[in-house]
XYZ file of C-alpha atoms in Angstrom:
772
model
C 165.786 97.319 103.636
C 162.540 98.148 105.647
C 160.429 94.965 106.596
C 157.520 96.413 105.069
C 159.116 96.768 101.667
C 160.651 93.427 101.868
C 157.380 91.873 102.933
C 155.896 93.597 99.420
C 158.623 92.476 97.463
C 160.343 95.725 96.707
C 163.793 95.088 97.528
C 167.109 94.470 96.144
C 167.019 90.817 95.977
C 163.532 90.694 94.659
C 164.490 90.314 90.846
C 165.347 86.610 90.140
C 168.041 86.360 87.807
C 166.103 83.927 85.414
C 162.977 86.306 85.416
C 162.374 88.340 82.259
C 163.410 92.267 82.377
C 162.466 95.385 80.758
C 159.430 96.770 79.175
C 157.293 94.589 77.074
C 158.023 91.329 79.251
C 155.889 89.906 81.872
C 157.926 89.374 84.943
C 156.656 87.913 88.404
C 154.508 90.700 89.976
C 156.825 92.558 92.956
C 154.020 91.606 95.714
C 152.890 88.281 94.261
C 154.511 85.999 96.647
C 153.710 87.835 99.651
C 149.817 88.139 98.748
C 149.942 84.275 97.519
C 151.412 83.455 101.164
C 149.419 85.897 103.359
C 152.186 87.579 104.649
C 151.538 90.943 102.891
C 151.074 93.852 105.278
C 147.807 95.285 104.984
C 146.399 98.459 107.484
C 144.633 95.929 109.342
C 147.495 93.957 110.414
C 149.334 97.267 112.007
C 150.203 97.111 115.662
C 151.791 99.567 117.662
C 153.051 99.501 121.870
C 150.302 100.780 124.020
C 147.490 100.691 121.367
C 144.093 101.841 121.417
C 141.246 101.212 119.527
C 138.690 103.409 117.757
C 134.850 102.749 116.900
C 132.487 105.441 115.090
C 129.058 106.114 116.173
C 126.847 106.595 113.026
C 123.591 107.956 112.282
C 120.269 105.680 112.204
C 118.854 107.917 109.797
C 119.102 109.039 106.183
C 118.111 112.638 107.314
C 117.776 113.978 110.754
C 118.383 117.109 112.893
C 120.842 116.725 115.794
C 119.429 118.209 118.795
C 121.848 116.848 121.268
C 124.659 114.110 121.847
C 125.216 112.738 125.386
C 128.486 110.491 125.495
C 128.762 110.531 129.606
C 127.695 107.015 129.468
C 130.147 106.125 127.040
C 133.203 107.832 128.915
C 131.678 106.073 132.116
C 132.576 102.657 130.589
C 136.100 101.177 132.214
C 138.735 101.055 129.414
C 137.468 104.027 127.278
C 139.743 106.928 126.757
C 138.046 109.563 124.885
C 135.099 110.533 122.841
C 135.164 113.083 120.281
C 132.639 114.956 117.905
C 132.394 117.688 115.497
C 132.965 120.068 118.750
C 136.636 118.781 119.029
C 137.268 119.886 115.241
C 138.404 123.145 114.240
C 135.861 125.740 114.202
C 134.049 126.521 110.788
C 134.160 130.013 109.324
C 131.477 131.239 111.338
C 133.397 130.488 114.517
C 131.115 127.437 115.656
C 131.489 123.957 114.666
C 130.543 122.563 111.352
C 132.408 119.227 111.331
C 135.514 120.364 109.476
C 134.029 119.501 105.787
C 136.292 118.283 103.289
C 136.193 116.651 99.993
C 138.370 115.542 96.745
C 136.724 118.948 94.602
C 133.957 120.429 96.789
C 134.722 120.629 100.694
C 131.177 119.721 101.858
C 131.403 116.560 103.457
C 131.893 116.976 107.210
C 134.151 114.371 109.306
C 131.190 114.326 112.101
C 127.795 115.670 111.390
C 127.641 118.751 113.222
C 123.784 119.563 113.053
C 122.110 117.570 110.424
C 123.043 113.934 109.212
C 122.302 113.676 105.527
C 122.728 110.155 104.798
C 122.386 106.803 106.759
C 125.325 105.726 108.613
C 126.993 109.116 108.756
C 129.568 109.567 111.607
C 128.558 111.548 114.330
C 131.130 110.628 117.236
C 134.056 108.494 117.621
C 135.603 106.784 120.779
C 138.940 105.470 121.834
C 139.315 102.377 124.252
C 141.697 99.771 125.233
C 139.814 97.096 123.499
C 137.894 97.140 120.130
C 134.790 95.469 121.825
C 135.277 98.095 124.565
C 135.379 100.803 122.023
C 132.089 99.270 119.853
C 130.082 99.040 123.228
C 130.994 102.736 124.052
C 130.003 103.974 120.540
C 126.833 102.449 121.142
C 126.046 103.850 124.486
C 126.330 107.540 122.850
C 122.959 108.968 122.828
C 122.144 111.416 120.260
C 118.527 113.033 120.137
C 117.386 113.316 116.392
C 114.621 115.085 114.990
C 113.743 112.998 111.923
C 113.660 114.961 108.530
C 111.921 113.830 105.224
C 114.626 111.960 103.233
C 115.318 113.174 99.510
C 115.900 109.666 97.721
C 114.281 110.481 94.326
C 117.143 112.071 92.482
C 114.447 113.385 89.818
C 112.641 115.321 92.958
C 116.118 117.065 94.105
C 115.433 119.474 91.352
C 112.329 121.004 93.400
C 112.735 119.848 96.869
C 113.638 122.151 99.600
C 117.705 122.189 99.757
C 119.114 119.348 102.104
C 122.412 121.341 102.322
C 123.173 124.883 102.285
C 124.869 124.538 99.048
C 121.559 123.211 97.499
C 120.704 120.134 95.720
C 122.432 120.636 92.375
C 126.115 119.579 92.129
C 126.351 120.782 88.515
C 124.569 121.041 85.260
C 126.972 120.350 82.365
C 124.734 121.235 78.807
C 126.613 119.851 75.341
C 125.539 121.846 72.197
C 127.149 120.445 69.203
C 125.548 121.270 65.440
C 122.220 121.997 64.222
C 119.591 121.345 67.015
C 117.018 121.235 64.047
C 118.553 118.227 62.366
C 116.055 115.270 62.005
C 116.855 111.713 60.979
C 115.226 109.030 58.742
C 114.520 106.678 61.554
C 114.361 107.916 65.274
C 114.607 105.468 68.318
C 114.062 106.429 72.033
C 114.971 104.688 75.183
C 114.979 105.263 79.127
C 117.692 103.521 80.832
C 118.742 103.146 84.458
C 121.767 102.107 86.277
C 121.839 101.062 89.909
C 124.062 101.527 92.708
C 127.478 99.190 92.335
C 129.788 98.937 95.596
C 133.560 98.688 94.919
C 133.434 95.983 97.411
C 136.931 96.038 98.493
C 138.719 92.564 99.670
C 139.807 94.524 102.735
C 137.568 96.863 104.547
C 138.896 100.430 105.843
C 141.569 100.126 108.624
C 144.416 102.469 109.719
C 146.672 103.323 112.519
C 147.512 106.768 113.934
C 150.408 107.680 116.000
C 150.701 110.874 117.930
C 154.125 112.955 117.158
C 155.742 114.886 120.088
C 154.951 118.386 118.258
C 151.242 117.893 118.447
C 150.966 116.289 114.967
C 149.917 112.740 114.151
C 151.480 110.048 111.667
C 148.759 108.049 109.705
C 149.514 104.469 108.502
C 146.439 104.127 106.027
C 145.513 102.513 102.583
C 145.565 106.060 100.941
C 145.458 106.132 97.098
C 146.364 109.539 97.063
C 148.582 110.390 99.975
C 149.638 114.015 99.777
C 146.089 114.983 98.938
C 144.398 113.096 102.018
C 147.266 114.299 104.197
C 146.449 117.923 103.362
C 142.719 117.470 103.886
C 143.426 116.009 107.068
C 145.695 118.414 108.183
C 143.207 120.918 107.351
C 140.303 119.438 109.236
C 142.553 118.836 112.202
C 143.802 122.636 112.202
C 147.233 121.444 111.826
C 150.038 122.397 109.370
C 150.502 120.068 106.615
C 154.048 119.331 107.759
C 152.835 118.386 110.922
C 150.726 115.177 109.554
C 152.747 112.409 108.145
C 150.848 109.789 106.059
C 152.255 106.431 105.065
C 150.663 104.149 102.794
C 150.062 100.704 103.864
C 149.110 97.911 101.969
C 146.123 98.956 99.744
C 143.640 95.870 99.466
C 142.110 97.196 96.237
C 140.761 100.589 95.424
C 138.261 101.749 93.009
C 136.606 104.379 95.116
C 136.477 103.086 98.648
C 139.552 104.958 99.801
C 138.313 108.504 99.158
C 136.665 108.862 102.785
C 139.228 111.478 104.433
C 136.877 111.497 107.246
C 138.213 107.908 108.515
C 141.533 109.502 108.713
C 140.657 112.343 110.332
C 138.699 110.874 112.965
C 141.369 108.205 113.623
C 144.201 111.283 113.905
C 141.919 113.101 116.174
C 141.753 110.432 118.651
C 145.348 109.661 118.628
C 146.189 113.543 119.144
C 143.599 113.597 122.021
C 144.675 110.511 124.037
C 148.461 110.640 123.310
C 148.257 106.922 122.339
C 148.651 105.250 118.916
C 144.951 104.267 117.682
C 143.872 101.432 115.331
C 140.313 101.443 114.002
C 139.024 98.440 111.490
C 135.615 98.857 110.035
C 133.167 96.155 109.747
C 132.151 95.213 106.355
C 128.889 96.710 107.117
C 130.441 100.136 108.150
C 132.601 99.775 104.926
C 129.475 99.787 102.910
C 128.250 102.847 104.439
C 131.218 105.020 104.545
C 132.848 104.575 101.486
C 131.548 106.175 98.157
C 129.675 104.051 95.190
C 129.289 104.167 91.665
C 126.617 107.172 90.528
C 123.087 105.301 89.889
C 121.716 106.980 86.659
C 118.689 107.673 84.806
C 119.380 108.262 81.316
C 117.092 109.307 78.657
C 118.339 109.127 74.711
C 116.918 109.958 70.962
C 118.904 108.886 68.392
C 118.480 109.995 64.631
C 119.744 107.939 61.814
C 119.787 107.956 58.098
C 118.346 105.401 55.841
C 121.888 103.821 55.867
C 122.122 103.542 59.554
C 124.657 106.570 59.787
C 124.081 108.600 62.980
C 122.947 112.142 62.469
C 121.728 113.208 65.937
C 121.854 112.278 69.467
C 119.946 113.850 72.144
C 120.144 112.818 75.507
C 119.181 113.812 79.065
C 121.420 112.263 81.887
C 120.854 112.336 85.629
C 123.335 110.869 88.200
C 122.638 110.729 91.899
C 125.471 111.867 93.666
C 124.281 110.990 97.121
C 124.722 113.363 100.141
C 127.765 114.907 99.152
C 129.807 116.510 96.218
C 132.760 114.026 96.391
C 133.780 113.681 92.405
C 130.093 113.768 91.260
C 131.428 116.861 88.756
C 134.038 115.158 87.551
C 131.914 112.025 86.576
C 129.151 114.401 85.251
C 131.580 115.895 83.029
C 132.695 112.450 81.598
C 128.963 111.364 81.192
C 128.392 114.587 79.201
C 131.351 114.446 76.722
C 130.932 110.776 76.039
C 127.009 110.641 75.927
C 127.384 109.745 71.969
C 130.156 107.193 72.521
C 132.880 106.209 70.204
C 131.016 107.094 67.029
C 130.962 110.019 64.516
C 127.626 112.564 65.195
C 127.432 115.488 63.553
C 124.457 116.851 66.063
C 124.831 116.183 69.956
C 122.444 118.034 72.146
C 122.867 116.725 75.815
C 121.710 117.804 79.298
C 123.418 116.207 82.253
C 122.771 116.936 86.126
C 124.184 115.618 89.041
C 122.017 116.012 92.144
C 122.242 115.691 96.187
C 119.875 113.425 97.567
C 120.214 111.682 101.054
C 121.264 108.616 99.325
C 124.866 107.334 100.222
C 127.416 109.541 98.558
C 128.608 108.455 95.275
C 132.297 108.425 94.131
C 134.981 107.255 91.939
C 134.883 103.846 90.469
C 136.265 102.257 87.095
C 134.470 104.216 83.997
C 132.609 106.877 86.041
C 130.140 108.460 84.029
C 131.278 106.571 80.713
C 129.943 103.089 82.095
C 126.563 104.588 82.388
C 126.269 106.310 79.244
C 127.901 103.282 77.529
C 125.143 101.197 78.757
C 122.771 103.836 77.131
C 124.231 104.701 73.700
C 124.852 100.644 72.800
C 121.574 99.809 73.751
C 120.146 102.669 71.526
C 122.527 101.385 68.489
C 120.656 97.816 69.164
C 117.431 99.530 68.790
C 118.486 101.283 65.483
C 120.145 98.075 63.981
C 116.767 96.424 64.791
C 114.682 99.262 63.154
C 116.946 99.290 60.045
C 117.507 95.512 59.786
C 121.012 95.995 60.106
C 123.402 93.642 61.712
C 124.722 94.990 65.121
C 128.400 95.020 64.149
C 127.925 96.706 60.747
C 125.751 99.693 62.218
C 128.723 100.243 64.752
C 131.319 99.973 62.011
C 129.419 102.608 59.610
C 129.782 105.150 62.518
C 132.964 104.247 64.139
C 134.936 107.056 65.368
C 138.713 107.283 64.237
C 141.769 109.552 64.951
C 140.877 113.191 63.793
C 137.296 113.024 64.547
C 135.775 115.440 67.020
C 133.944 114.732 70.078
C 130.704 116.379 70.774
C 132.831 119.073 73.147
C 134.590 119.913 69.968
C 137.705 118.302 70.955
C 139.578 116.758 68.385
C 140.753 113.068 69.017
C 144.528 113.149 68.564
C 145.297 109.806 70.007
C 144.751 106.159 68.206
C 141.356 105.605 67.958
C 141.214 102.037 66.461
C 137.324 101.447 66.900
C 136.726 99.795 63.695
C 139.924 97.471 64.235
C 138.943 96.417 67.371
C 135.169 95.403 65.902
C 136.953 93.435 62.811
C 138.876 91.647 65.811
C 135.966 90.501 67.444
C 134.012 89.440 64.077
C 136.920 87.379 63.272
C 136.683 85.203 66.507
C 134.926 82.161 66.619
C 131.842 81.796 69.021
C 132.164 79.319 71.960
C 130.299 75.940 71.405
C 126.626 75.467 72.249
C 125.439 73.480 75.305
C 124.198 70.639 73.074
C 127.613 70.270 71.965
C 129.047 69.589 75.203
C 126.331 67.050 76.731
C 128.301 66.425 79.751
C 128.455 70.145 80.578
C 124.863 70.595 81.753
C 125.927 72.185 85.182
C 126.995 75.220 83.100
C 123.548 76.054 82.143
C 121.642 78.683 84.053
C 120.775 78.079 87.354
C 123.879 75.469 87.873
C 124.146 71.949 88.758
C 120.893 70.483 89.632
C 118.900 73.512 88.744
C 115.405 73.519 88.517
C 115.305 75.128 84.717
C 114.489 73.100 81.723
C 117.274 73.016 79.110
C 114.839 73.367 76.310
C 113.756 77.234 77.611
C 117.576 77.924 77.676
C 118.268 80.482 74.771
C 121.548 81.594 73.797
C 122.063 85.257 72.941
C 125.273 87.389 71.417
C 125.609 91.184 71.902
C 128.577 93.667 71.221
C 129.484 96.828 72.717
C 132.251 99.244 72.212
C 133.119 102.301 74.611
C 135.817 104.946 75.416
C 137.033 106.253 78.743
C 139.122 109.322 79.769
C 142.662 108.921 80.772
C 144.022 110.987 83.701
C 142.258 114.159 85.117
C 139.915 116.382 83.065
C 138.921 119.805 82.952
C 142.252 121.486 83.657
C 143.617 119.060 86.342
C 147.251 119.830 86.996
C 148.278 115.998 86.323
C 151.837 116.025 87.643
C 154.116 113.470 89.189
C 157.592 113.513 90.626
C 160.031 110.267 90.832
C 163.634 109.957 91.935
C 165.929 107.195 90.526
C 169.272 106.543 92.207
C 172.048 104.136 91.127
C 174.633 103.081 93.609
C 176.822 99.838 92.647
C 174.691 96.867 91.187
C 171.541 98.518 92.476
C 169.162 100.933 91.592
C 166.105 102.198 93.708
C 163.170 104.332 92.747
C 161.399 106.660 94.856
C 157.809 107.679 93.757
C 154.451 108.378 95.824
C 152.394 106.661 93.211
C 150.758 103.808 95.139
C 150.087 100.374 93.686
C 146.355 99.664 94.353
C 146.935 96.376 92.768
C 147.477 97.597 89.472
C 151.369 96.781 89.400
C 152.738 99.819 89.148
C 155.886 98.666 91.330
C 156.491 96.268 88.811
C 156.269 98.477 86.066
C 158.573 101.079 87.483
C 161.016 98.241 88.130
C 160.640 97.238 84.311
C 161.291 100.840 83.194
C 164.508 101.164 84.922
C 165.518 98.067 84.016
C 164.686 98.993 80.337
C 166.583 102.389 80.599
C 169.541 101.450 82.512
C 170.113 97.837 82.128
C 169.986 96.892 85.942
C 167.988 94.075 87.140
C 168.202 94.876 90.915
C 165.738 97.602 91.392
C 164.239 98.526 95.120
C 160.894 100.430 95.134
C 160.964 102.500 98.120
C 157.762 102.480 100.613
C 155.260 105.589 100.158
C 154.968 108.519 102.419
C 154.381 111.983 102.312
C 157.967 112.931 103.090
C 158.454 112.511 99.364
C 157.306 114.584 96.758
C 153.674 114.237 95.437
C 152.733 111.952 92.591
C 148.893 112.585 92.382
C 146.092 110.028 93.288
C 146.159 106.457 91.792
C 142.940 106.740 89.595
C 141.903 106.747 85.913
C 144.862 105.037 84.986
C 146.869 108.048 85.596
C 150.200 106.462 87.151
C 151.415 104.573 84.237
C 151.341 107.776 82.442
C 152.413 110.489 84.961
C 154.345 108.339 87.080
C 155.832 106.030 84.691
C 156.684 108.767 82.628
C 158.517 110.351 85.594
C 160.433 107.296 86.654
C 161.583 107.198 83.039
C 162.836 110.679 82.642
C 164.562 110.413 86.067
C 166.276 107.172 84.595
C 167.196 108.902 81.472
C 168.861 111.633 83.593
C 170.993 108.925 85.068
C 171.842 107.064 82.087
C 173.130 110.465 80.736
C 175.127 110.708 83.525
C 176.699 107.245 83.166
C 177.061 107.512 79.393
C 178.719 111.267 79.167
C 182.086 110.331 80.812
C 182.320 107.236 78.367
C 181.326 109.299 75.440
C 183.795 111.701 76.127
C 186.611 109.292 76.514
C 186.059 107.654 73.228
C 185.170 111.034 71.354
C 181.624 110.326 70.542
C 178.204 111.720 71.645
C 176.171 109.655 74.200
C 173.279 109.094 71.661
C 175.766 106.863 69.911
C 175.827 104.370 73.104
C 173.216 102.022 73.831
C 172.270 99.799 76.813
C 170.953 96.412 76.054
C 170.876 93.108 77.890
C 173.093 94.828 80.754
C 175.877 95.739 78.302
C 176.657 99.286 77.013
C 177.815 99.584 73.370
C 178.804 101.971 70.702
C 177.271 102.355 67.420
C 180.541 101.368 65.795
C 181.293 98.364 67.963
C 184.369 100.019 69.644
C 183.028 100.072 72.966
C 181.465 97.104 74.640
C 181.509 97.302 78.487
C 178.820 95.657 81.122
C 176.792 98.047 82.869
C 177.893 97.239 86.484
C 181.537 97.859 85.469
C 180.629 101.228 84.183
C 178.921 101.946 87.414
C 181.744 100.626 89.533
C 182.435 102.991 92.322
C 179.706 105.514 91.098
C 176.562 107.137 92.843
C 174.324 108.610 90.475
C 170.645 110.055 90.913
C 167.884 112.005 89.536
C 164.703 113.594 89.978
C 162.381 114.217 87.249
C 158.424 115.253 86.763
C 156.233 114.291 84.318
C 153.026 116.865 83.590
C 151.007 116.071 80.189
C 149.646 118.809 78.215
C 147.218 121.008 79.734
C 143.342 120.773 79.438
C 140.429 123.168 79.931
C 136.854 123.084 81.891
C 133.865 122.364 79.495
C 131.985 125.919 78.546
C 129.335 126.058 81.018
C 126.727 127.041 78.567
C 128.096 124.830 75.475
C 129.986 122.031 76.633
C 132.739 122.754 74.200
C 136.429 122.416 75.159
C 139.412 120.248 75.245
C 138.810 118.680 78.554
C 140.417 115.451 78.167
C 144.057 114.388 77.958
C 143.538 111.042 76.395
C 140.929 108.364 75.418
C 141.047 104.625 75.551
C 139.050 102.300 73.660
C 137.724 98.799 74.114
C 135.236 96.461 72.208
C 133.313 93.260 73.584
C 131.515 90.599 72.447
C 129.108 88.533 75.348
C 127.742 85.287 74.819
C 125.297 84.534 77.282
C 122.628 81.516 78.142
C 119.171 82.620 79.208
C 116.889 80.528 80.995
C 113.609 82.493 79.740
C 111.260 80.922 82.092
C 113.156 81.473 85.495
C 114.932 84.636 84.282
C 118.285 83.476 85.310
C 121.340 84.296 83.200
C 124.838 82.487 82.355
C 127.587 84.610 80.810
C 129.201 81.916 78.858
C 131.929 84.056 77.201
C 133.221 87.328 76.976
C 135.756 88.618 73.981
C 137.745 91.634 74.575
C 139.662 93.568 72.112
C 141.542 96.526 73.600
C 143.229 99.689 72.465
C 146.334 99.500 74.740
C 148.690 101.923 72.900
C 151.780 99.701 73.893
C 151.793 96.338 75.940
C 154.276 97.242 78.561
C 153.565 94.049 80.533
C 151.515 91.857 78.307
C 150.215 89.695 81.305
C 149.637 92.271 83.515
C 147.194 93.732 81.057
C 145.268 90.666 80.527
C 144.689 90.186 84.449
C 143.671 93.982 84.166
C 141.227 93.479 81.576
C 139.805 90.259 83.234
C 139.319 91.920 86.439
C 137.588 95.210 84.644
C 135.215 92.945 82.707
C 134.244 90.764 85.939
C 133.565 94.089 87.619
C 131.325 95.142 84.831
C 129.734 91.825 84.732
C 128.599 92.040 88.380
C 126.898 95.181 87.770
C 125.220 93.894 84.591
C 123.567 90.890 86.553
C 123.943 91.104 90.370
C 125.321 94.260 92.028
C 122.897 96.597 93.756
C 123.488 98.470 96.505
C 119.592 98.664 97.542
C 118.597 101.957 99.279
C 115.032 102.188 100.875
C 114.201 105.305 102.134
C 118.151 106.269 102.122
C 118.428 103.257 104.387
C 120.970 100.645 103.078
C 118.986 97.365 103.100
C 122.140 95.029 102.246
C 125.481 96.087 103.496
C 126.811 92.723 103.564
C 128.895 89.908 101.470
C 125.948 87.854 102.193
C 123.194 90.179 100.842
C 125.114 92.072 98.393
C 125.520 89.983 95.385
C 129.184 89.722 93.987
C 130.221 87.519 91.156
C 132.024 84.167 92.331
C 134.500 81.997 90.500
C 131.585 80.109 89.298
C 129.850 83.259 87.657
C 133.024 84.334 86.176
C 132.969 83.239 82.633
C 135.787 82.411 79.875
C 137.412 85.965 79.519
C 139.383 85.835 76.342
C 141.806 88.773 75.097
C 141.469 88.445 71.609
C 143.342 91.408 70.388
C 145.651 94.115 72.344
C 146.066 96.627 69.614
C 149.450 98.522 69.761
C 149.265 101.995 67.956
C 151.332 103.988 70.465
C 149.907 107.405 71.589
C 152.602 109.437 70.600
C 152.171 112.156 73.536
C 152.093 109.463 76.341
C 155.178 108.095 78.127
C 156.173 104.652 75.996
C 152.880 104.962 73.980
C 150.742 103.374 76.346
C 147.225 103.899 77.507
C 145.425 102.800 80.852
C 143.841 99.491 80.626
C 141.372 98.802 83.559
C 138.571 101.052 83.190
C 137.459 100.405 79.524
C 136.604 96.933 79.922
C 134.379 97.423 83.034
C 132.817 100.407 81.267
C 131.948 98.305 78.346
C 130.970 94.891 79.686
C 127.739 95.729 81.297
C 126.500 97.054 77.780
C 127.677 93.863 76.021
C 126.342 91.466 78.663
C 122.905 93.571 78.304
C 123.016 93.262 74.309
C 123.374 89.485 74.623
C 120.327 89.037 76.971
C 118.395 91.513 74.743
C 119.330 88.991 71.844
C 118.522 85.894 73.344
C 115.345 87.091 74.486
C 113.861 89.665 72.195
C 112.899 91.769 75.152
C 114.403 95.350 75.701
C 116.825 95.234 78.557
C 117.000 98.981 80.196
C 117.841 98.291 83.311
C 121.231 97.329 85.142
C 121.608 95.122 87.019
C 119.214 93.213 84.591
C 116.174 91.902 86.963
C 114.689 88.619 86.304
C 111.530 89.958 85.271
C 113.112 91.861 82.200
C 114.537 88.281 81.284
C 111.561 85.838 81.860
C 108.655 85.341 79.809
């Protein structure tokens, strides 16, 4: 067994005989012991003989023209082996260096800036040396002559400002036109909402190891979440054929956007090829903040129309996403924001204009609930405004407008999956509230401000808020979502080969459960991931449970048929009349009863299968109509907060969550994913804000970028996991991590609004919006 797989808990001896097996159970995660003991191998732990260290020189400007780069002083430092710039990458279409731009959708982000830097911290060169300190010293010794340019940092100004990129300042404009533009409600409420810049804040900064190959190619050992996509983009930037670049996935220390910058991998590979040595690079925490994408900041203007009974008639919205310097996935995030701008509600008339623009702010990318989170905060705030204007209960106004299966999105797409919005709200309504602080006299330290806080308990107000939202599952707008998996059975052991990267979601554990369920074999080995295997696509948007889980199931079912067919023929019956349960093959009439391991004796069976969901289509560029999404997941949340209205401090007491999961394949894992998503959403609601001042990040460290700690995390109670199976999804299951992250900020904001009586229109919520 490979040492890496053994450390990850992915081996033949990794399933304890006393552990529950199969779908619907909650076995210990495959990597739990290694991570708990600190032996799980991350990219920062890698080593190779003759290792050199890499470092990157970065721009101190958000916008500037590069006049010259002088790296003679860096090369003169003892121990420095190489310096590379845009001139060392493949040439652009015009025959001059352009930095080999790449990107997941639009190829506009250079590995190294060639002539213009467009965001603070953008790479301009990289060095390789025999010690990490020497590499950093050499990077600092590179002299770059800049001509500073006025940075474009206001997304509203991007429409009229001079272009800061040859492709212009507009990434995408997506209108949605649904219904009658002349419709007017009895009650109209308006609001302007702002969402800040959230960082994915991975527990481990970017790191990797590149090893040169004899054929002039390179082997990359990195924490990729899309190995084949990253391999192809890296090969393109390096001017190599894809088969000369091999990418091996090392342990991923969390990933909700931060592994999307292929420039890091290209720089690493280029240094290895240039020096002929293995090269390792591990970014500092500040560099990590500067290099990976963040959540899209947003400005959202809404007008809601309703009748006198509180039923929504019309939603008008203008949505502006700040995509930063490069395109990344801004087009994808914008599609989600525009299509879901009215939320999980029935609205007969919807008119939206959504834009994603380029600025000299840090690039924005994929994070849980991209696009959906920003709009959820806005439309749920609008529902609270309507409830107040109509003197309606906040839960009741949501019930009256709740979407259900068969309703239409504003894009004209029918919601064919289960949409139990009313049931989720009912589950929250039935759940008792936590006790008030006066009922817990010994727990004064739980008041806002913590132990010995300066606040007066008499200034504390309790608030209760509700929010419900939805996110799309898998890619959208024609993305070809496909995954391939192989299952092999030899003797008493099964093995799974699938390049679906486990980013912390527990996919390795799920794959094991699927094989156990289908084949009745407890010992299941999950092979390490590299690009020598068929592709499974990126680990994002909860897609691996669907497409890769589906591929594993189909391959396992093919092996099952190979196993049962000879037995069925022997007893003169169809294989469909044989079942596998509790490790035993049984016929419908009880004539056959044989242990699976006995039937497998001497056999070597294998199969490869693909899973590809039904196709989608792009939204129409003029009307926003189209069947753009494979599926939807829904979540409702109740937040209880205590607010010190004098100090402006907020403590979240409890988050109660009701979620639509389709089918609970691993209940404990689902609850853990919900807790993680809700906590990430809470962070954006109250504290997480990556501050860009004139395009320069001013808090790129964990001492200044505030994250929720264990003391900030509230009680998170999963009060309902609604299991109405999605008939088109493998196992009927839905992704679970993104929906609570998208809904939590809106729920917390609603609770603060209820406690203070003030409009809460900004995330994170500043103290001045609370106090007074």
